[in-house]
Short mmCIF file of C-alpha atoms in Angstrom, two decimals:
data_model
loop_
_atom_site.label_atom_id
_atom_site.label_comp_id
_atom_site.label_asym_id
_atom_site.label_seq_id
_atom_site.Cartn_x
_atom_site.Cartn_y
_atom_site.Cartn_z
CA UNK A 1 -75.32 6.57 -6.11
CA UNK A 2 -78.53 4.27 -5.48
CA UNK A 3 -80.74 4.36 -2.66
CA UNK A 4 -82.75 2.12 -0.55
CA UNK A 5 -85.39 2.78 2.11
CA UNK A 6 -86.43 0.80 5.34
CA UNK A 7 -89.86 0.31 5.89
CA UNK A 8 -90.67 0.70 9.39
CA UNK A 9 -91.81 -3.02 10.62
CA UNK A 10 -91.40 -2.08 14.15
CA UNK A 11 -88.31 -3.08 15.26
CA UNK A 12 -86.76 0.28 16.05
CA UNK A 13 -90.00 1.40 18.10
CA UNK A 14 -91.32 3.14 14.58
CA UNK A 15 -94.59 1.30 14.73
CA UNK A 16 -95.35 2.96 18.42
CA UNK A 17 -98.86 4.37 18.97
CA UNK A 18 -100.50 2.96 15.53
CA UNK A 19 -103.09 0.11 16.55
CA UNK A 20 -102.08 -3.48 15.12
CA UNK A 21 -105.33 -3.41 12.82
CA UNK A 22 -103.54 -0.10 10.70
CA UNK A 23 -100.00 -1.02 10.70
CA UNK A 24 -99.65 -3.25 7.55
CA UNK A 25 -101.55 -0.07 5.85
CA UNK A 26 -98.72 1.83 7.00
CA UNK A 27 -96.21 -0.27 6.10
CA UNK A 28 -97.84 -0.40 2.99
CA UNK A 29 -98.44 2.91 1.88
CA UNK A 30 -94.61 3.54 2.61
CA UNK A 31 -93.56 0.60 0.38
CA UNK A 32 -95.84 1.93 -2.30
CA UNK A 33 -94.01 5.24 -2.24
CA UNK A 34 -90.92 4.17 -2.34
CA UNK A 35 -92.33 2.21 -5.52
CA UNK A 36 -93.20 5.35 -7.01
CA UNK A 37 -91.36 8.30 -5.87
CA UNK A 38 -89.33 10.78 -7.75
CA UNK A 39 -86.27 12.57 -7.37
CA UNK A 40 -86.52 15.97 -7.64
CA UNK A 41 -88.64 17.81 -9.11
CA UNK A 42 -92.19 16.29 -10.47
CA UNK A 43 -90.72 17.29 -14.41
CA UNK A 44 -90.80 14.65 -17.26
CA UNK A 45 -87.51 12.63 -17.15
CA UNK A 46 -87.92 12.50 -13.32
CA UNK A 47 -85.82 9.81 -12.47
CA UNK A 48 -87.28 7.07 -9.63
CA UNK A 49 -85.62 8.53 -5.70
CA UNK A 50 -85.86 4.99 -4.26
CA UNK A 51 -84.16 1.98 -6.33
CA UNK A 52 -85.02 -0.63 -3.10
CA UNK A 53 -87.51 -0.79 -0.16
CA UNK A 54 -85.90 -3.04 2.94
CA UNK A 55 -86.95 -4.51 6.26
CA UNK A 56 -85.12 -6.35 9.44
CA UNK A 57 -85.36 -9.76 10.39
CA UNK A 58 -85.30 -9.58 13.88
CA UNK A 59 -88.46 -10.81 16.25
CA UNK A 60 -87.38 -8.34 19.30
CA UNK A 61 -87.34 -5.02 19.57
CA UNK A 62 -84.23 -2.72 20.35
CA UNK A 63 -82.76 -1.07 22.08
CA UNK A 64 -83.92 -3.95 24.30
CA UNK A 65 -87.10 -6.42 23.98
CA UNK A 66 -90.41 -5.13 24.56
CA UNK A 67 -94.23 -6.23 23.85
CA UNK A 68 -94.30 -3.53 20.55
CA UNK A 69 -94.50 -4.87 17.22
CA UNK A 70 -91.86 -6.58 15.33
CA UNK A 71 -93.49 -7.98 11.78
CA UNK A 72 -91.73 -11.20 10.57
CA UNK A 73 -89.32 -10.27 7.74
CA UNK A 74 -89.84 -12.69 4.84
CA UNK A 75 -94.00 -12.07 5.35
CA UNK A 76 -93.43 -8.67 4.86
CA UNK A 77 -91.45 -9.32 1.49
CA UNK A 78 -94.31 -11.34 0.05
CA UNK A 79 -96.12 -9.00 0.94
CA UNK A 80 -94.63 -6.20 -1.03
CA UNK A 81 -93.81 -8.26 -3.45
CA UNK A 82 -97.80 -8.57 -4.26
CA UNK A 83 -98.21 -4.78 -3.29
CA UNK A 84 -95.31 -2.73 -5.50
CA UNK A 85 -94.18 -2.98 -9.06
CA UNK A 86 -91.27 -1.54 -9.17
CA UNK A 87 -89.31 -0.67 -6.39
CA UNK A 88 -86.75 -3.86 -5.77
CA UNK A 89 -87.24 -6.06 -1.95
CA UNK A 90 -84.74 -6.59 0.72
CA UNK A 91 -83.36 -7.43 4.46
CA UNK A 92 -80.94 -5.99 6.19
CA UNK A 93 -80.50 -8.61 6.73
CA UNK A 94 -81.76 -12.39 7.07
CA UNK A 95 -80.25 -14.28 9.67
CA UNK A 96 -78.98 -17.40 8.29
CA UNK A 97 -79.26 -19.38 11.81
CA UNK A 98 -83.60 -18.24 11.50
CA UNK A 99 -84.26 -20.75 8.77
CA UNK A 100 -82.34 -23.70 7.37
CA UNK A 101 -81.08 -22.33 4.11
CA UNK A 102 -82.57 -24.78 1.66
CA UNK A 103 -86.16 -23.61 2.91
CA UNK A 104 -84.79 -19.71 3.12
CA UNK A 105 -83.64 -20.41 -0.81
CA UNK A 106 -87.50 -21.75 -1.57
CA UNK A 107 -88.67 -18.71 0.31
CA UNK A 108 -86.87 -16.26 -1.28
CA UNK A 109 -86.88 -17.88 -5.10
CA UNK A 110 -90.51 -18.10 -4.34
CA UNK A 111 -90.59 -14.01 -3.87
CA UNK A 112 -88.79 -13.68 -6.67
CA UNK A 113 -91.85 -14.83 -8.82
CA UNK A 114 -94.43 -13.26 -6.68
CA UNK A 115 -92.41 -9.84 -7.25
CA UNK A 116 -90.93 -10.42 -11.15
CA UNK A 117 -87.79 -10.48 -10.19
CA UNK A 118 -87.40 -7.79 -7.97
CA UNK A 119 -85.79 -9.35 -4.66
CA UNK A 120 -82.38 -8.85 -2.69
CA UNK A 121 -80.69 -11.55 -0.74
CA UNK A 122 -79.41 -9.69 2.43
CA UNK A 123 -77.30 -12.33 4.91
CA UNK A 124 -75.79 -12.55 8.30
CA UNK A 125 -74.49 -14.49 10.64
CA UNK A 126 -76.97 -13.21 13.24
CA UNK A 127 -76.38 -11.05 16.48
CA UNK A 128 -79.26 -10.43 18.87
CA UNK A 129 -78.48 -12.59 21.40
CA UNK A 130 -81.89 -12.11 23.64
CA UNK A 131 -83.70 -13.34 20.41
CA UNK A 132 -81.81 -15.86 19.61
CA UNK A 133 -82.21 -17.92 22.77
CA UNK A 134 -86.23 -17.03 23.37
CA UNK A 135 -86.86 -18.80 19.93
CA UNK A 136 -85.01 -21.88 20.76
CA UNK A 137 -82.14 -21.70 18.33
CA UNK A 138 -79.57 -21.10 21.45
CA UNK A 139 -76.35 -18.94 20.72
CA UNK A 140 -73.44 -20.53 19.37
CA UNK A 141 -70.16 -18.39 19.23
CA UNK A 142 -69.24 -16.44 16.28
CA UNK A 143 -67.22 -19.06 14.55
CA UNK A 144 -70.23 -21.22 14.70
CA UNK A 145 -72.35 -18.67 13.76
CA UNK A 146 -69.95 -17.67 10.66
CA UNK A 147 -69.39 -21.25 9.48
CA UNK A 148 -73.42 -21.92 9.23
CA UNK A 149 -73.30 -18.76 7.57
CA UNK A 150 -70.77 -19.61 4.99
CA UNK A 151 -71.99 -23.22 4.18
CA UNK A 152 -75.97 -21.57 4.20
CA UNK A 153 -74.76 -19.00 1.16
CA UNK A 154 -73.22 -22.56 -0.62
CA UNK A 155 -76.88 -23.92 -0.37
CA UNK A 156 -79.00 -21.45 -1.38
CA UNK A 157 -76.76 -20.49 -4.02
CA UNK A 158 -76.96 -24.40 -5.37
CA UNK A 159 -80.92 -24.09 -4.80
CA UNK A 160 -81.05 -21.03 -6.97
CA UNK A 161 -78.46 -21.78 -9.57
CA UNK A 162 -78.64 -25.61 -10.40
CA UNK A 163 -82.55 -25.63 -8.82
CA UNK A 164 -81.67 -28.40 -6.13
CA UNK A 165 -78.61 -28.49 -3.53
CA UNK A 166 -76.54 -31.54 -1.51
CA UNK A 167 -74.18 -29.97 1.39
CA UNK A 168 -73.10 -32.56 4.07
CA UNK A 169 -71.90 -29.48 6.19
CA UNK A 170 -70.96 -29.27 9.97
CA UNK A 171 -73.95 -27.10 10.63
CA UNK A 172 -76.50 -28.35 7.35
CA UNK A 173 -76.97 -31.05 6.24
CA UNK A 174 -79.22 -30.77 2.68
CA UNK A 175 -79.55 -34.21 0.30
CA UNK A 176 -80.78 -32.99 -3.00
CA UNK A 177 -83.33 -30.18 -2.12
CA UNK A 178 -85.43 -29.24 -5.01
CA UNK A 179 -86.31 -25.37 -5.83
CA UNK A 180 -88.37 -25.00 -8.82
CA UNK A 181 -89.18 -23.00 -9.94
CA UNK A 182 -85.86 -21.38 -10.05
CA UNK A 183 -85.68 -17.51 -9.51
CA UNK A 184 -86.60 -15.41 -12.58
CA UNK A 185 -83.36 -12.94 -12.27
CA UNK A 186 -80.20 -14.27 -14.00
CA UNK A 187 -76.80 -12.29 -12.50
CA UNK A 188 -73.88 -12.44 -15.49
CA UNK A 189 -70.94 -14.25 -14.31
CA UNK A 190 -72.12 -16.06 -11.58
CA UNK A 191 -70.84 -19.07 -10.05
CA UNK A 192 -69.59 -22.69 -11.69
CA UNK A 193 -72.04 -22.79 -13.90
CA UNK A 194 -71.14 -19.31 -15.87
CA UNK A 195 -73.17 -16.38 -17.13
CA UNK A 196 -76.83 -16.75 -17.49
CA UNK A 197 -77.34 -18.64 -14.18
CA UNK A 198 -80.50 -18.12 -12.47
CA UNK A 199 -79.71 -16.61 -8.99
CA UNK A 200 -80.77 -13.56 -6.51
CA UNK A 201 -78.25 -11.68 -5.79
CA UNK A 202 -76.51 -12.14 -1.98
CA UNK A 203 -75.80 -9.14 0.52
CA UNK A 204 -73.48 -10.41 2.60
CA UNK A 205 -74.09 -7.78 5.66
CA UNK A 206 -71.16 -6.97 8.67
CA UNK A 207 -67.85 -5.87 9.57
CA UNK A 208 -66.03 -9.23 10.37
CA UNK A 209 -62.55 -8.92 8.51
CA UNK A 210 -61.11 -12.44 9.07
CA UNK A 211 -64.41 -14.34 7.94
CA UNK A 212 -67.24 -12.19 7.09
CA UNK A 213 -65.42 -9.89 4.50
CA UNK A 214 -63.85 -13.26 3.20
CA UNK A 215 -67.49 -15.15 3.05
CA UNK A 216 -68.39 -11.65 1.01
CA UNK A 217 -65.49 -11.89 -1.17
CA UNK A 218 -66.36 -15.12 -2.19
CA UNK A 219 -69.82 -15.27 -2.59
CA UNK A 220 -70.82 -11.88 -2.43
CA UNK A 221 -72.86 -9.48 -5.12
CA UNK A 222 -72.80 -6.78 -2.47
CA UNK A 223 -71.77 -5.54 0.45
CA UNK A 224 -73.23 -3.81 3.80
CA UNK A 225 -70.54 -2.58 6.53
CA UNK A 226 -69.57 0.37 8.09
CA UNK A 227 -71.23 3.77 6.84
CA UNK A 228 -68.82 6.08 8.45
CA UNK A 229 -65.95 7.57 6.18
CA UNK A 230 -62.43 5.89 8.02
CA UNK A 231 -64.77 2.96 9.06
CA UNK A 232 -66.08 1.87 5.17
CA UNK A 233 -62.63 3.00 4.17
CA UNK A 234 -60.88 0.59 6.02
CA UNK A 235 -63.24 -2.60 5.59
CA UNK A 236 -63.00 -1.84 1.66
CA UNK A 237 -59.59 -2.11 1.82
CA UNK A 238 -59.80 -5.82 3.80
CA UNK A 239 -62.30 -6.65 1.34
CA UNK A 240 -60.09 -5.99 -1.58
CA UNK A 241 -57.42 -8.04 -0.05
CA UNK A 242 -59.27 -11.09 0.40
CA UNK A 243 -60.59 -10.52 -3.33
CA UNK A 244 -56.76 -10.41 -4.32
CA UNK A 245 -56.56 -13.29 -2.49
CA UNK A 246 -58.69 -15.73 -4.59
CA UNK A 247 -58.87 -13.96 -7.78
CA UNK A 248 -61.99 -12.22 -8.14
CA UNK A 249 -62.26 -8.26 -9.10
CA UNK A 250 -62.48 -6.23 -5.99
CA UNK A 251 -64.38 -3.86 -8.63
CA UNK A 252 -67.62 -7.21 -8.60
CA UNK A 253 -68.82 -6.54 -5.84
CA UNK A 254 -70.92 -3.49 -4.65
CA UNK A 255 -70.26 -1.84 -1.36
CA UNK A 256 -73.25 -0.05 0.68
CA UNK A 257 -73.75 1.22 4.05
CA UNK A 258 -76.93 1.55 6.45
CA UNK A 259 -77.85 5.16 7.51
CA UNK A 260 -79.93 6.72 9.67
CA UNK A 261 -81.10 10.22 8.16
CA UNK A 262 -82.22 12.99 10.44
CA UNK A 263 -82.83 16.02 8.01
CA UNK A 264 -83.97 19.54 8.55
CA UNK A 265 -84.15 22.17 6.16
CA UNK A 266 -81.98 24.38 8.86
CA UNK A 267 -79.94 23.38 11.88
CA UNK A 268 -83.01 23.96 14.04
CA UNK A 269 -84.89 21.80 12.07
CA UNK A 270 -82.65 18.98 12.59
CA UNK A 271 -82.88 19.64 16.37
CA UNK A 272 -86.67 19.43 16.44
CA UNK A 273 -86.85 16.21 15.13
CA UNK A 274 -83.48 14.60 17.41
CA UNK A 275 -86.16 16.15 20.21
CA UNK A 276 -88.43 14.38 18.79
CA UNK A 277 -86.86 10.76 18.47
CA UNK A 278 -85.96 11.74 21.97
CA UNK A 279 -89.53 11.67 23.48
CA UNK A 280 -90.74 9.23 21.24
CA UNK A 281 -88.15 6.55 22.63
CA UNK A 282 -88.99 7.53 25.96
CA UNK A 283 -92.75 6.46 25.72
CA UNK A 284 -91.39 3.13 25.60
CA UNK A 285 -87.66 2.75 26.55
CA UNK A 286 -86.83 5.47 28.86
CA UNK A 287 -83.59 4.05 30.08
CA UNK A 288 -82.35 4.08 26.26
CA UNK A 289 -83.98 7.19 24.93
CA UNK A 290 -80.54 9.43 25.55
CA UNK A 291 -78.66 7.36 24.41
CA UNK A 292 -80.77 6.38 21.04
CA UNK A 293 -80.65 10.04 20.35
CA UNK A 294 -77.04 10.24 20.98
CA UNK A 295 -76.45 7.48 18.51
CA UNK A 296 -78.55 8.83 16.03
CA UNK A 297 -76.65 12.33 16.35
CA UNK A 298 -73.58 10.82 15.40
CA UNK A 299 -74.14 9.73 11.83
CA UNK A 300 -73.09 11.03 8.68
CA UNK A 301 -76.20 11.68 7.03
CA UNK A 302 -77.55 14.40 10.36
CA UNK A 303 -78.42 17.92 9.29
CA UNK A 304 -79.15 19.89 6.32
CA UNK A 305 -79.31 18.67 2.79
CA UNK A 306 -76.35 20.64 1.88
CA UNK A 307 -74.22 18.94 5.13
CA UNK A 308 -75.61 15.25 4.27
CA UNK A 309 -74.85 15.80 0.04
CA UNK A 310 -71.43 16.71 0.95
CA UNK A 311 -71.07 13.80 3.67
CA UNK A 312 -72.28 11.10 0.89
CA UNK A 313 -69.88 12.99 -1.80
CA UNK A 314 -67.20 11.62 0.01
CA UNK A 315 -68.33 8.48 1.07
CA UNK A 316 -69.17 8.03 -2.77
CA UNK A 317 -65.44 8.89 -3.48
CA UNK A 318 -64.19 6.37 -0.91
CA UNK A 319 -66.18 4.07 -3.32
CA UNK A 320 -69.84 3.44 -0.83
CA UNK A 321 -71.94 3.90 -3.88
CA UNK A 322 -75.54 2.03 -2.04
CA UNK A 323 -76.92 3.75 0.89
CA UNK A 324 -79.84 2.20 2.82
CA UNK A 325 -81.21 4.93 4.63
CA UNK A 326 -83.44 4.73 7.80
CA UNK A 327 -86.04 7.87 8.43
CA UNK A 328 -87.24 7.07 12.35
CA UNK A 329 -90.32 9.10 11.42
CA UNK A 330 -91.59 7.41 8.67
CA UNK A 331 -94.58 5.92 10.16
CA UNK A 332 -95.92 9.53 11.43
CA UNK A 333 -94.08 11.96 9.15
CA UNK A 334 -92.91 11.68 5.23
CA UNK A 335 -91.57 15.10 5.11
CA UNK A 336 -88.19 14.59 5.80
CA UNK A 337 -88.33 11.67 3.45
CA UNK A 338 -89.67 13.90 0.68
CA UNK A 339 -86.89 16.68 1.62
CA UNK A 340 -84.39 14.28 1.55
CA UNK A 341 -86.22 12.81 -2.43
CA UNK A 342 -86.16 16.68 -3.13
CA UNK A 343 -82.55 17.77 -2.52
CA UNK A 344 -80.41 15.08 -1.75
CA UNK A 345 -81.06 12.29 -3.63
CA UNK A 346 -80.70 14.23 -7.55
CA UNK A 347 -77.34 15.75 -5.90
CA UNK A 348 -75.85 12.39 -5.87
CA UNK A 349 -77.96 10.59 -8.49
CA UNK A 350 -75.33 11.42 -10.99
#
C-alpha cells in the first residue's frame, strides 16, 4: 500500500491560531517531511513513509465559509514543487469548472518541470456550492458540471500528450492551444498516441456511478471514492463494469480513498485528541464542532495502530491500495503523524 499526506492549507480550520506571516513555513516544513520521512525505524534500508504530499482546491472554508485561511491550490504546488525533492504533488482535487482546462494543462505541465516530474493530476467536477457562486462561476447542475468535466480531461490530456489541443465542446471551446514544453513524465500505454506519451497522470476524484466512474474508466490513471469497506467495495465493482464496458483492464487503473486518521497509542489517547478537534472547531465554528467530531469518529482509520493496520488490511484486500490520509493536527502536533510513520505505515508497506 502507498500513502499520501495532506498538507494543511487551511481549509479544514488546520491553519487556526498561526499568524498569516508563519503559515507558508508551516506548510512548508510539513511538505518537507513528508519529502523525507521514513517508515519505521531510522535503520539503513528504511524505506520513504510518504510516497505523495496533497492539498484542496477550494477558496472557502468548511464546515461553512469563514474569514480563516484557505491558500490557493495550484500556488501551493509550485510551491512545493521548488521546496521538496522527492515526495510526488497533488489535489484532492482540482475543480475543473476553477480554470479553463487548456490553462489548468499549462499550469500543471508547467509544475511538472518546476518539480522533475513529480506531479498528480487530481479532478472533479466541483461541489461547494457557496464557493462556487461568490467567485462568479455560478452553479450549473451536475450534468453540466460532469460534461465540462469530461470534455476538460479530453483537453488537458491533448495539451499534455500531443503539446497543443482543439475541442469545440458544449462547455470549452479550445482552437489549437499550445503547451510546451510538454510534461517531463511519460505514463506507458497512454492514450491514441501509444506508450511513451508525455502526460501527468489524472485522478479522477468522486462517487458518481452513471458518469463519474465512467469519465474515470475512460480516462482515468487513478481513482479517489469512498474509503469505507462496503462503500469502496461497491464503487469498485461499478468501476469495473464500465471498464468491461469499453475494453480497458479494470486492473489499469489504481483505486485510493481519502482518510482522516485520529491515532492514539491507547484508546484514551485517541479520545484526547477527538477532545481536542472538538475544542479546536469550536474556536471558530461552534455550531459544527459536534458534529465535525462526530464525523471524524466514524472513519476507518480512528484508534490504535493495531485497530487502523487491521482496518487498511482489509480495505487493501477489497483492492484500495492508495490512502490519502488527513492528520487535523498537523499544523500544531506531528506526533500522531510520526506514530502513524512508526507503526502503521511498515505494517502495510508490504
Amino acid at each position: 500500500m502507498r500513502f499520501g499526506l495532506f498538507i494543511p492549507q487551511g481549509w479544514r480550520q488546520d491553519l487556526v491560531g498561526i499568524d498569516p506571516s508563519e503559515q507558508w513555513e508551516t506548510m512548508r516544513s510539513l511538505a518537507r517531511h513528508a519529502d523525507t520521512a521514513l517508515a519505521g525505524e531510522r535503520l539503513p534500508g528504511a524505506r520513504h513513509a510518504w510516497e505523495s504530499a496533497w492539498v484542496y482546491d477550494h477558496f472557502h472554508t468548511v464546515p461553512e465559509p469563514t474569514g480563516e485561511a484557505t491558500h490557493e491550490a495550484w500556488t501551493l504546488m509550485a510551491a512545493f514543487a521548488a521546496s521538496t525533492e522527492r515526495v510526488r504533488l497533488g489535489q484532492m482535487c482540482t475543480c475543473i469548472a476553477y480554470r479553463n482546462p487548456a490553462y489548468l494543462a499549462k499550469v500543471a505541465a508547467t509544475v511538472d518541470i518546476v518539480s522533475g516530474g513529480r506531479t498528480e493530476m487530481g479532478i472533479g467536477a466541483g461541489w461547494y456550492e457557496h464557493e462556487w457562486r461568490a467567485y462568479g462561476y455560478g452553479f450549473p447542475g451536475a450534468g453540466a458540471r460532469l460534461g465540462a468535466l469530461d470534455e476538460g480531461v479530453q483537453v488537458m490530456e491533448q495539451m499534455w500528450r500531443t503539446g497543443s489541443a482543439t475541442l469545440d465542446g458544449t462547455y470549452f471551446q479550445v482552437d489549437g492551444a499550445l503547451c510546451h514544453p510538454q510534461p517531463l513524465q511519460v505514463l506507458d500505454g497512454v492514450g491514441p498516441e501509444g506508450a511513451g506519451a508525455p502526460s501527468i497522470p489524472l485522478w479522477i476524484a468522486g462517487g458518481g456511478e452513471k458518469k463519474t466512474l465512467r469519465i474515470a474508466a475512460r480516462h482515468a490513471q487513478y481513482t479517489n471514492f469512498d474509503g469505507r469497506l462496503e462503500g469502496f467495495t461497491h464503487k469498485s465493482e461499478v468501476l469495473r463494469g464500465h471498464c468491461e464496458a469499453i475494453g480497458r483492464p479494470f486492473d489499469e487503473i489504481t483505486r485510493s480513498s481519502n482518510y482522516n486518521v485520529v491515532i492514539g497509542a491507547t484508546e484514551a489517547d485517541v479520545e484526547d485528541r477527538l477532545r481536542w478537534i472538538g475544542e479546536h472547531y469550536a474556536k471558530t465554528v461552534p455550531a459544527k464542532a459536534e458534529e465535525t467530531v462526530a464525523d471524524f469518529r466514524s472513519g476507518p482509520l480512528v484508534g490504535t495502530p493495531e485497530q487502523i493496520v487491521e482496518n487498511l488490511q482489509k480495505l487493501e484486500g477489497a483492492g484500495m491500495t492508495y490512502a490519502i490520509t488527513y492528520f487535523a493536527e498537523a499544523a500544531y502536533d506531528r506526533t500522531g503523524i510520526e506514530l502513524f510513520e512508526r507503526e502503521v505505515i511498515p505494517a502495510l508497506q508490504g
